[in-house]
CSV table of C-alpha atoms and ligand atoms in Angstrom, one decimal:
chain,number,residue,atom,x,y,z
A,1,MET,CA,0.0,0.0,0.0
A,2,SER,CA,1.4,3.4,-0.9
A,3,ILE,CA,1.7,6.3,1.5
A,4,THR,CA,1.0,9.8,0.1
A,5,VAL,CA,3.2,12.5,1.5
A,6,LEU,CA,1.3,15.8,1.7
A,7,PRO,CA,3.3,19.0,1.0
A,8,LEU,CA,4.7,21.0,3.9
A,9,PRO,CA,6.4,24.2,2.9
A,10,ASP,CA,9.8,24.9,4.6
A,11,ASP,CA,8.5,28.2,6.1
A,12,LYS,CA,5.9,26.1,8.1
A,13,LEU,CA,8.6,23.9,9.8
A,14,LYS,CA,8.9,24.3,13.6
A,15,PRO,CA,12.2,25.2,15.3
A,16,LEU,CA,14.0,22.3,16.9
A,17,PRO,CA,14.2,22.2,20.7
A,18,ASP,CA,17.2,24.0,22.2
A,19,PRO,CA,20.0,21.4,22.3
A,20,ASP,CA,21.3,23.0,25.5
A,21,ALA,CA,18.0,22.8,27.4
A,22,ALA,CA,16.7,19.7,29.1
A,23,LEU,CA,14.4,17.7,26.8
A,24,PRO,CA,11.1,16.6,28.5
A,25,PHE,CA,9.5,13.3,27.7
A,26,GLY,CA,6.6,13.4,25.3
A,27,GLN,CA,5.8,17.1,25.2
A,28,ILE,CA,7.2,18.3,21.9
A,29,PHE,CA,6.0,17.0,18.6
A,30,THR,CA,7.5,17.0,15.1
A,31,ASP,CA,6.2,18.7,11.9
A,32,ARG,CA,4.4,15.7,10.4
A,33,MET,CA,2.2,12.7,11.4
A,34,TYR,CA,1.0,9.6,9.7
A,35,THR,CA,-2.8,9.0,9.4
A,36,HIS,CA,-4.8,6.2,8.0
A,37,GLU,CA,-8.6,5.9,8.2
A,38,TRP,CA,-10.7,2.7,8.2
A,39,THR,CA,-14.4,2.6,7.6
A,40,GLU,CA,-16.8,-0.3,7.8
A,41,ALA,CA,-18.0,0.5,4.3
A,42,ASN,CA,-14.6,0.7,2.6
A,43,GLY,CA,-11.9,-0.8,4.9
A,44,TRP,CA,-8.6,1.0,4.9
A,45,GLY,CA,-8.5,4.2,2.8
A,46,ASP,CA,-5.5,6.2,1.7
A,47,ALA,CA,-2.4,6.3,4.0
A,48,LYS,CA,-1.0,9.8,4.4
A,49,ILE,CA,1.9,11.6,6.0
A,50,GLU,CA,0.5,15.1,6.6
A,51,PRO,CA,1.4,18.2,8.6
A,52,TYR,CA,1.1,17.5,12.4
A,53,GLY,CA,-2.0,19.1,13.8
A,54,PRO,CA,-5.2,18.7,15.9
A,55,LEU,CA,-7.8,16.2,15.0
A,56,SER,CA,-11.4,17.4,14.6
A,57,LEU,CA,-13.8,14.9,16.2
A,58,ASP,CA,-17.4,15.1,17.1
A,59,PRO,CA,-18.0,15.2,20.9
A,60,SER,CA,-20.0,12.0,20.6
A,61,THR,CA,-17.0,10.1,19.2
A,62,SER,CA,-16.7,6.6,20.8
A,63,VAL,CA,-13.1,7.1,21.9
A,64,PHE,CA,-14.1,10.0,24.2
A,65,HIS,CA,-16.8,7.9,26.0
A,66,TYR,CA,-15.6,4.3,26.1
A,67,ALA,CA,-11.8,4.7,25.8
A,68,GLN,CA,-11.9,2.5,22.7
A,69,GLU,CA,-8.3,3.0,21.8
A,70,PHE,CA,-4.8,1.4,22.0
A,71,PHE,CA,-1.3,2.5,21.4
A,72,GLU,CA,2.3,1.5,21.1
A,73,GLY,CA,5.7,3.0,22.1
A,74,THR,CA,8.9,2.6,20.3
A,75,LYS,CA,12.0,4.8,19.7
A,76,ALA,CA,14.4,6.0,17.1
A,77,TYR,CA,18.0,6.6,18.2
A,78,ARG,CA,20.7,8.8,16.7
A,79,ARG,CA,23.8,6.7,15.9
A,80,PRO,CA,27.4,8.0,16.2
A,81,ASP,CA,27.6,8.0,12.4
A,82,GLY,CA,24.5,10.3,12.2
A,83,ASN,CA,22.2,7.6,10.9
A,84,ILE,CA,19.2,6.5,12.8
A,85,ASN,CA,18.3,3.1,14.5
A,86,LEU,CA,14.8,1.8,15.1
A,87,PHE,CA,14.9,-0.8,17.9
A,88,ARG,CA,12.7,-3.9,17.5
A,89,THR,CA,9.9,-1.7,16.0
A,90,ILE,CA,8.5,-4.7,14.1
A,91,GLU,CA,7.7,-6.2,17.5
A,92,ASN,CA,5.6,-3.1,18.3
A,93,CYS,CA,3.8,-3.6,15.0
A,94,LYS,CA,2.9,-7.1,16.0
A,95,ARG,CA,1.8,-6.2,19.5
A,96,PHE,CA,-0.3,-3.4,17.9
A,97,ASN,CA,-2.3,-6.1,16.2
A,98,GLN,CA,-2.7,-8.1,19.4
A,99,SER,CA,-4.2,-5.0,20.9
A,100,ALA,CA,-6.4,-4.5,17.8
A,101,ARG,CA,-7.8,-8.0,18.1
A,102,ARG,CA,-8.6,-7.6,21.8
A,103,ALA,CA,-10.2,-4.2,21.1
A,104,VAL,CA,-12.2,-5.5,18.1
A,105,MET,CA,-10.5,-2.9,16.0
A,106,PRO,CA,-8.9,-3.5,12.5
A,107,GLU,CA,-5.5,-4.9,12.3
A,108,VAL,CA,-2.8,-3.1,10.3
A,109,ASP,CA,-0.6,-5.0,7.9
A,110,ILE,CA,2.7,-5.4,9.8
A,111,GLU,CA,5.0,-4.6,6.9
A,112,HIS,CA,2.9,-1.6,6.0
A,113,HIS,CA,2.9,-0.3,9.6
A,114,PHE,CA,6.6,-0.7,9.8
A,115,GLU,CA,7.1,1.1,6.5
A,116,ALA,CA,4.8,4.0,7.7
A,117,ILE,CA,6.9,4.4,10.8
A,118,ARG,CA,10.2,4.1,8.9
A,119,LYS,CA,9.2,6.6,6.3
A,120,LEU,CA,7.8,9.1,8.8
A,121,VAL,CA,11.1,8.9,10.9
A,122,GLU,CA,13.1,9.3,7.7
A,123,LEU,CA,11.2,12.4,6.7
A,124,GLU,CA,11.4,13.8,10.2
A,125,ASN,CA,15.0,12.7,10.8
A,126,ARG,CA,16.2,16.2,11.8
A,127,TRP,CA,14.1,15.8,15.0
A,128,VAL,CA,16.0,12.7,16.2
A,129,PRO,CA,18.0,14.3,19.1
A,130,ASN,CA,21.6,13.3,19.9
A,131,GLY,CA,22.0,14.3,23.6
A,132,ALA,CA,22.7,11.6,26.2
A,133,GLY,CA,19.6,9.5,26.9
A,134,GLN,CA,17.6,11.3,24.3
A,135,SER,CA,15.7,9.7,21.4
A,136,LEU,CA,12.7,10.2,19.2
A,137,TYR,CA,9.7,8.6,20.9
A,138,ILE,CA,7.3,7.1,18.4
A,139,ARG,CA,3.6,6.7,19.4
A,140,PRO,CA,1.4,4.6,17.0
A,141,THR,CA,-2.2,4.8,18.1
A,142,MET,CA,-5.6,3.7,17.0
A,143,ILE,CA,-8.9,5.4,18.1
A,144,ALA,CA,-12.6,4.6,17.4
A,145,THR,CA,-13.9,7.6,15.5
A,146,ALA,CA,-17.6,6.7,15.1
A,147,PRO,CA,-19.8,9.6,16.3
A,148,ARG,CA,-22.3,7.6,18.3
A,149,LEU,CA,-23.0,6.7,21.9
A,150,GLY,CA,-24.0,3.1,21.3
A,151,LEU,CA,-21.4,0.7,22.6
A,152,LYS,CA,-20.5,-1.6,19.8
A,153,PRO,CA,-17.6,-2.2,17.5
A,154,GLY,CA,-17.3,-1.1,13.9
A,155,GLY,CA,-18.1,2.3,12.4
A,156,SER,CA,-14.8,4.0,11.8
A,157,TYR,CA,-11.2,4.1,13.1
A,158,LEU,CA,-8.2,6.2,12.8
A,159,HIS,CA,-4.6,4.8,13.0
A,160,PHE,CA,-2.1,7.6,13.5
A,161,VAL,CA,1.6,7.9,14.4
A,162,ILE,CA,3.1,10.9,16.1
A,163,LEU,CA,6.8,11.5,17.0
A,164,SER,CA,8.2,13.3,20.1
A,165,PRO,CA,11.9,14.1,20.6
A,166,SER,CA,12.3,13.1,24.2
A,167,GLY,CA,14.7,12.9,27.1
A,168,ALA,CA,14.5,10.3,29.9
A,169,TYR,CA,11.1,9.2,31.1
A,170,PHE,CA,12.2,9.7,34.7
A,171,VAL,CA,13.6,13.2,35.0
A,172,ASP,CA,16.7,12.0,36.9
A,173,GLY,CA,17.7,9.7,34.0
A,174,PHE,CA,19.5,6.5,34.9
A,175,ASN,CA,19.0,6.9,38.7
A,176,PRO,CA,17.1,4.9,41.2
A,177,VAL,CA,13.3,5.1,41.4
A,178,SER,CA,11.2,4.3,44.4
A,179,VAL,CA,8.2,1.9,44.0
A,180,TYR,CA,5.2,1.4,46.3
A,181,ILE,CA,3.8,-2.2,46.2
A,182,SER,CA,0.0,-1.9,46.3
A,183,ASP,CA,-1.9,-4.5,48.3
A,184,GLU,CA,-5.1,-2.6,47.7
A,185,PHE,CA,-5.4,-1.8,44.0
A,186,VAL,CA,-4.8,-4.0,41.0
A,187,ARG,CA,-4.0,-3.0,37.4
A,188,ALA,CA,-5.4,-6.0,35.6
A,189,VAL,CA,-7.2,-9.2,36.1
A,190,PRO,CA,-7.2,-12.6,34.2
A,191,GLY,CA,-9.5,-12.2,31.2
A,192,GLY,CA,-9.1,-8.4,31.3
A,193,THR,CA,-6.9,-6.2,29.0
A,194,GLY,CA,-3.7,-6.1,31.0
A,195,SER,CA,-1.7,-7.9,28.3
A,196,VAL,CA,-2.5,-5.4,25.6
A,197,LYS,CA,-1.8,-1.6,25.4
A,198,MET,CA,-5.4,-0.3,25.7
A,199,GLY,CA,-5.6,3.3,27.0
A,200,GLY,CA,-8.2,2.2,29.6
A,201,ASN,CA,-5.5,0.3,31.5
A,202,TYR,CA,-3.6,3.5,32.0
A,203,ALA,CA,-6.6,5.7,32.8
A,204,ALA,CA,-7.6,3.3,35.6
A,205,ALA,CA,-4.0,3.4,37.1
A,206,ILE,CA,-3.8,7.2,37.4
A,207,TYR,CA,-5.6,7.2,40.7
A,208,VAL,CA,-3.2,4.7,42.2
A,209,ALA,CA,-0.2,6.5,40.7
A,210,GLN,CA,-1.4,9.7,42.3
A,211,GLN,CA,-1.8,8.0,45.7
A,212,VAL,CA,1.7,6.6,45.8
A,213,TYR,CA,3.2,9.8,44.4
A,214,ASP,CA,1.6,11.6,47.3
A,215,LYS,CA,3.3,9.1,49.6
A,216,GLY,CA,6.6,10.1,48.0
A,217,TYR,CA,7.1,7.2,45.6
A,218,HIS,CA,7.7,7.3,41.8
A,219,GLN,CA,5.8,4.2,40.7
A,220,VAL,CA,3.4,1.5,41.7
A,221,LEU,CA,4.1,-2.2,41.7
A,222,TYR,CA,0.9,-4.2,41.1
A,223,LEU,CA,0.2,-7.7,42.4
A,224,ASP,CA,-2.1,-10.2,40.7
A,225,GLY,CA,-5.8,-9.4,40.6
A,226,ILE,CA,-7.1,-12.6,42.4
A,227,GLU,CA,-4.9,-13.3,45.4
A,228,ARG,CA,-2.9,-10.0,45.5
A,229,LYS,CA,0.1,-12.1,46.2
A,230,TYR,CA,2.0,-12.7,43.0
A,231,ILE,CA,4.1,-9.8,41.5
A,232,GLU,CA,2.8,-8.5,38.1
A,233,GLU,CA,4.4,-5.3,36.9
A,234,VAL,CA,4.8,-1.6,37.4
A,235,GLY,CA,2.4,0.9,35.8
A,236,ALA,CA,4.6,1.7,32.8
A,237,MET,CA,7.2,-1.0,32.9
A,238,ASN,CA,7.9,-4.7,33.7
A,239,ILE,CA,9.9,-5.6,36.8
A,240,ALA,CA,12.9,-7.9,37.5
A,241,PHE,CA,14.8,-8.9,40.6
A,242,VAL,CA,18.5,-9.9,40.8
A,243,MET,CA,19.2,-12.8,43.2
A,244,ASN,CA,22.7,-12.7,44.8
A,245,GLY,CA,24.2,-10.6,42.0
A,246,LYS,CA,23.8,-13.2,39.3
A,247,HIS,CA,20.3,-14.6,38.7
A,248,ILE,CA,17.6,-12.4,37.1
A,249,VAL,CA,14.0,-13.4,37.8
A,250,THR,CA,11.0,-11.7,36.3
A,251,PRO,CA,7.3,-12.6,36.6
A,252,LYS,CA,6.2,-15.0,33.9
A,253,LEU,CA,3.6,-13.7,31.6
A,254,SER,CA,0.4,-14.3,33.4
A,255,GLY,CA,-2.1,-13.1,30.8
A,256,SER,CA,-2.6,-9.9,32.7
A,257,ILE,CA,1.0,-8.6,32.3
A,258,LEU,CA,2.1,-6.6,29.2
A,259,PRO,CA,4.6,-8.7,27.3
A,260,GLY,CA,7.3,-6.0,27.2
A,261,ILE,CA,9.8,-5.8,24.3
A,262,THR,CA,12.5,-4.5,26.7
A,263,ARG,CA,11.7,-7.4,29.1
A,264,LYS,CA,12.1,-9.8,26.2
A,265,SER,CA,15.4,-8.2,25.2
A,266,VAL,CA,16.8,-8.4,28.7
A,267,LEU,CA,15.9,-12.1,28.9
A,268,GLU,CA,17.6,-12.7,25.6
A,269,MET,CA,20.8,-10.8,26.2
A,270,ALA,CA,21.4,-11.4,30.0
A,271,PRO,CA,22.8,-14.9,29.5
A,272,ASP,CA,25.4,-13.4,27.1
A,273,LEU,CA,26.4,-11.1,29.9
A,274,GLY,CA,27.0,-14.0,32.3
A,275,TYR,CA,23.6,-14.0,34.2
A,276,THR,CA,21.1,-16.7,34.5
A,277,VAL,CA,17.4,-15.8,33.9
A,278,SER,CA,14.0,-17.3,34.8
A,279,GLU,CA,10.4,-16.3,34.4
A,280,GLU,CA,8.4,-17.4,37.4
A,281,ARG,CA,5.3,-16.8,39.5
A,282,ILE,CA,6.9,-14.6,42.1
A,283,ASP,CA,5.3,-14.5,45.6
A,284,ILE,CA,5.6,-11.0,47.1
A,285,ASN,CA,6.4,-12.6,50.5
A,286,ASP,CA,9.5,-14.3,49.0
A,287,ILE,CA,10.7,-11.0,47.6
A,288,VAL,CA,10.1,-9.2,50.9
A,289,LYS,CA,12.1,-11.9,52.7
A,290,GLY,CA,14.9,-11.7,50.1
A,291,LEU,CA,15.1,-7.9,50.5
A,292,GLU,CA,15.4,-8.4,54.3
A,293,THR,CA,18.1,-11.2,54.1
A,294,GLY,CA,19.9,-9.4,51.3
A,295,ASP,CA,19.4,-12.2,48.8
A,296,VAL,CA,17.6,-9.8,46.5
A,297,THR,CA,20.6,-7.6,45.5
A,298,GLU,CA,18.9,-5.5,42.9
A,299,ALA,CA,15.5,-4.7,41.3
A,300,PHE,CA,14.8,-2.8,38.1
A,301,GLY,CA,12.0,-1.8,35.8
A,302,MET,CA,12.2,-2.4,32.0
A,303,GLY,CA,10.3,-0.5,29.3
A,304,THR,CA,10.7,1.5,26.2
A,305,ALA,CA,10.2,4.9,27.8
A,306,ALA,CA,11.9,3.9,31.1
A,307,VAL,CA,14.7,1.8,29.5
A,308,ILE,CA,16.2,0.1,32.6
A,309,ALA,CA,15.1,1.8,35.8
A,310,PRO,CA,16.9,0.7,38.9
A,311,VAL,CA,14.7,0.5,42.0
A,312,ASP,CA,16.4,1.5,45.3
A,313,LYS,CA,13.4,1.2,47.6
A,314,PHE,CA,10.1,-0.6,47.9
A,315,GLY,CA,7.3,0.6,50.1
A,316,TRP,CA,5.2,-2.3,51.4
A,317,LYS,CA,2.4,-2.1,54.0
A,318,GLY,CA,3.6,1.3,55.1
A,319,LYS,CA,7.3,0.3,55.6
A,320,ASP,CA,10.3,0.9,53.4
A,321,LEU,CA,12.5,-1.9,52.2
A,322,VAL,CA,15.9,-0.8,50.8
A,323,VAL,CA,17.1,-2.9,47.8
A,324,GLY,CA,20.7,-4.1,48.2
A,325,ALA,CA,23.1,-1.3,48.9
A,326,GLY,CA,20.4,1.2,47.9
A,327,GLY,CA,21.9,2.8,44.8
A,328,VAL,CA,22.3,1.7,41.2
A,329,GLY,CA,23.6,-1.9,41.1
A,330,PRO,CA,26.1,-3.5,38.8
A,331,VAL,CA,23.6,-5.8,37.0
A,332,ALA,CA,21.2,-2.9,36.1
A,333,THR,CA,24.2,-0.8,35.0
A,334,ASN,CA,25.5,-3.6,32.8
A,335,LEU,CA,22.1,-4.2,31.2
A,336,TYR,CA,21.5,-0.5,30.7
A,337,THR,CA,24.9,0.1,29.1
A,338,THR,CA,24.7,-2.9,26.8
A,339,LEU,CA,21.1,-2.3,25.8
A,340,THR,CA,21.6,1.4,25.1
A,341,ASP,CA,24.9,0.7,23.3
A,342,ILE,CA,23.0,-1.6,20.9
A,343,GLN,CA,20.0,0.8,20.6
A,344,TYR,CA,22.2,3.8,19.7
A,345,GLY,CA,24.5,1.7,17.5
A,346,ARG,CA,27.6,2.3,19.7
A,347,ILE,CA,28.4,-1.4,19.5
A,348,ALA,CA,27.6,-4.1,17.0
A,349,ASP,CA,24.1,-5.5,17.3
A,350,PRO,CA,24.5,-9.3,17.5
A,351,TYR,CA,20.8,-10.0,17.8
A,352,GLY,CA,19.5,-8.2,14.6
A,353,TRP,CA,17.3,-6.0,16.7
A,354,THR,CA,18.1,-2.7,15.1
A,355,HIS,CA,17.0,-1.3,11.7
A,356,THR,CA,19.2,1.5,10.4
A,357,ILE,CA,17.7,4.4,8.4
A,358,GLU,CA,20.4,6.0,6.3
A,359,VAL,CA,20.2,9.8,6.6
A,360,ALA,CA,23.8,10.9,7.2
B,1,LIG,N1,4.3,-2.7,31.1
B,1,LIG,C1,3.5,-1.6,30.8
B,1,LIG,C2,2.2,-1.5,31.5
B,1,LIG,C3,3.9,-0.7,29.9
B,1,LIG,O1,3.1,0.4,29.6
B,1,LIG,C4,5.1,-0.8,29.2
B,1,LIG,C5,5.5,0.1,28.2
B,1,LIG,O2,5.3,0.0,27.1
B,1,LIG,C6,5.9,-1.9,29.5
B,1,LIG,C7,5.4,-2.8,30.5
B,1,LIG,C8,7.2,-2.2,28.8
B,1,LIG,O3,7.0,-2.6,27.5
B,1,LIG,P1,8.0,-2.3,26.4
B,1,LIG,O4,9.3,-2.8,26.9
B,1,LIG,O5,7.5,-3.1,25.2
B,1,LIG,O6,8.0,-0.9,26.2
B,2,LIG,C1,6.4,3.0,26.8
B,2,LIG,O1,7.3,2.7,27.6
B,2,LIG,O2,6.5,3.2,25.6
B,2,LIG,C2,5.0,3.2,27.3
B,2,LIG,O3,4.1,3.1,26.6
B,2,LIG,C3,4.8,3.6,28.7
B,2,LIG,C4,4.0,4.9,28.7
B,2,LIG,C5,3.1,5.0,29.9
B,2,LIG,C6,4.9,6.1,28.6
């Protein structure tokens, strides 16, 4: 399927962010966006790359009422040679369709979706920043655009992709975050939508995030929705624990955990760095015990936006549990360095995870 690029005169281009100022996460957007409409009558219409701008939607539009939408998050990185790397973006295109199926919304041809992202990034390549920890965050999204209040699938949908030059998700960059373990609220339940990226998952979690933020923590760690005993994940990233400095354990995919691409990458590359890995049903009581005895030496979050986020402290039932020595541990540092070296093309990619866009 072809993609039509609509004209954008040079005098309409926005200025790039000041390279000397801190770059926020997800607040600045580039000059162009990708759009593709689907209707029940005609299926997919013409795919376009057009000037970035507001969408005009009727107030009755489904997405506003029933959160009928899902999204992805992937990144483009500036290489030392000036070219650009996409990191495992094809995996995001596949997961986009898993979300589509769960949301009863139309799937997007995976090769077409990848090409739409590649072409948009290529056109917008001047926006890929090159500061430390900076990248171009890519947000593919699909929304239900039917102007009606009846709750049913069909009607019309819009697939769009927007780009945001971004700095670290956590303002302190690669520094420890504190995490409160909720024994009260859950993020997802078996049979729900936790394993896909539907916006409603995140909307429901804002309340909990605000509560732990008010207690002085950065993030929430959720337990399973039935017994509130088995560790699931953090609001915007998967979680892993390091046992005695050498074994990495992460919750196995329960059906209500998002199958993260960063998580998968860590599981694939950690053995090459000398660590053993396992995916298990992890009882929170075992982790609390391990934190107290010192057997849990590190913990870290894993996600596209968050990259590798070391956890220095867990709040649990009103008490603080310090992780290991309390700072950034060697395993998280090693994983962060190796992963970001591959993403930015500073070292060879032995896994075939990166796709280089030649722009230099
Ligand atoms: N879990 C949740 C709930 C997320 O929102 C994310 C971010 O996308 C992740 C985990 C990590 O997934 P990925 O590594 O694919 O970005
Ligand atoms: C990502 O890591 O890409 C996400 O989608 C998480 C989001 C809440 C920023």
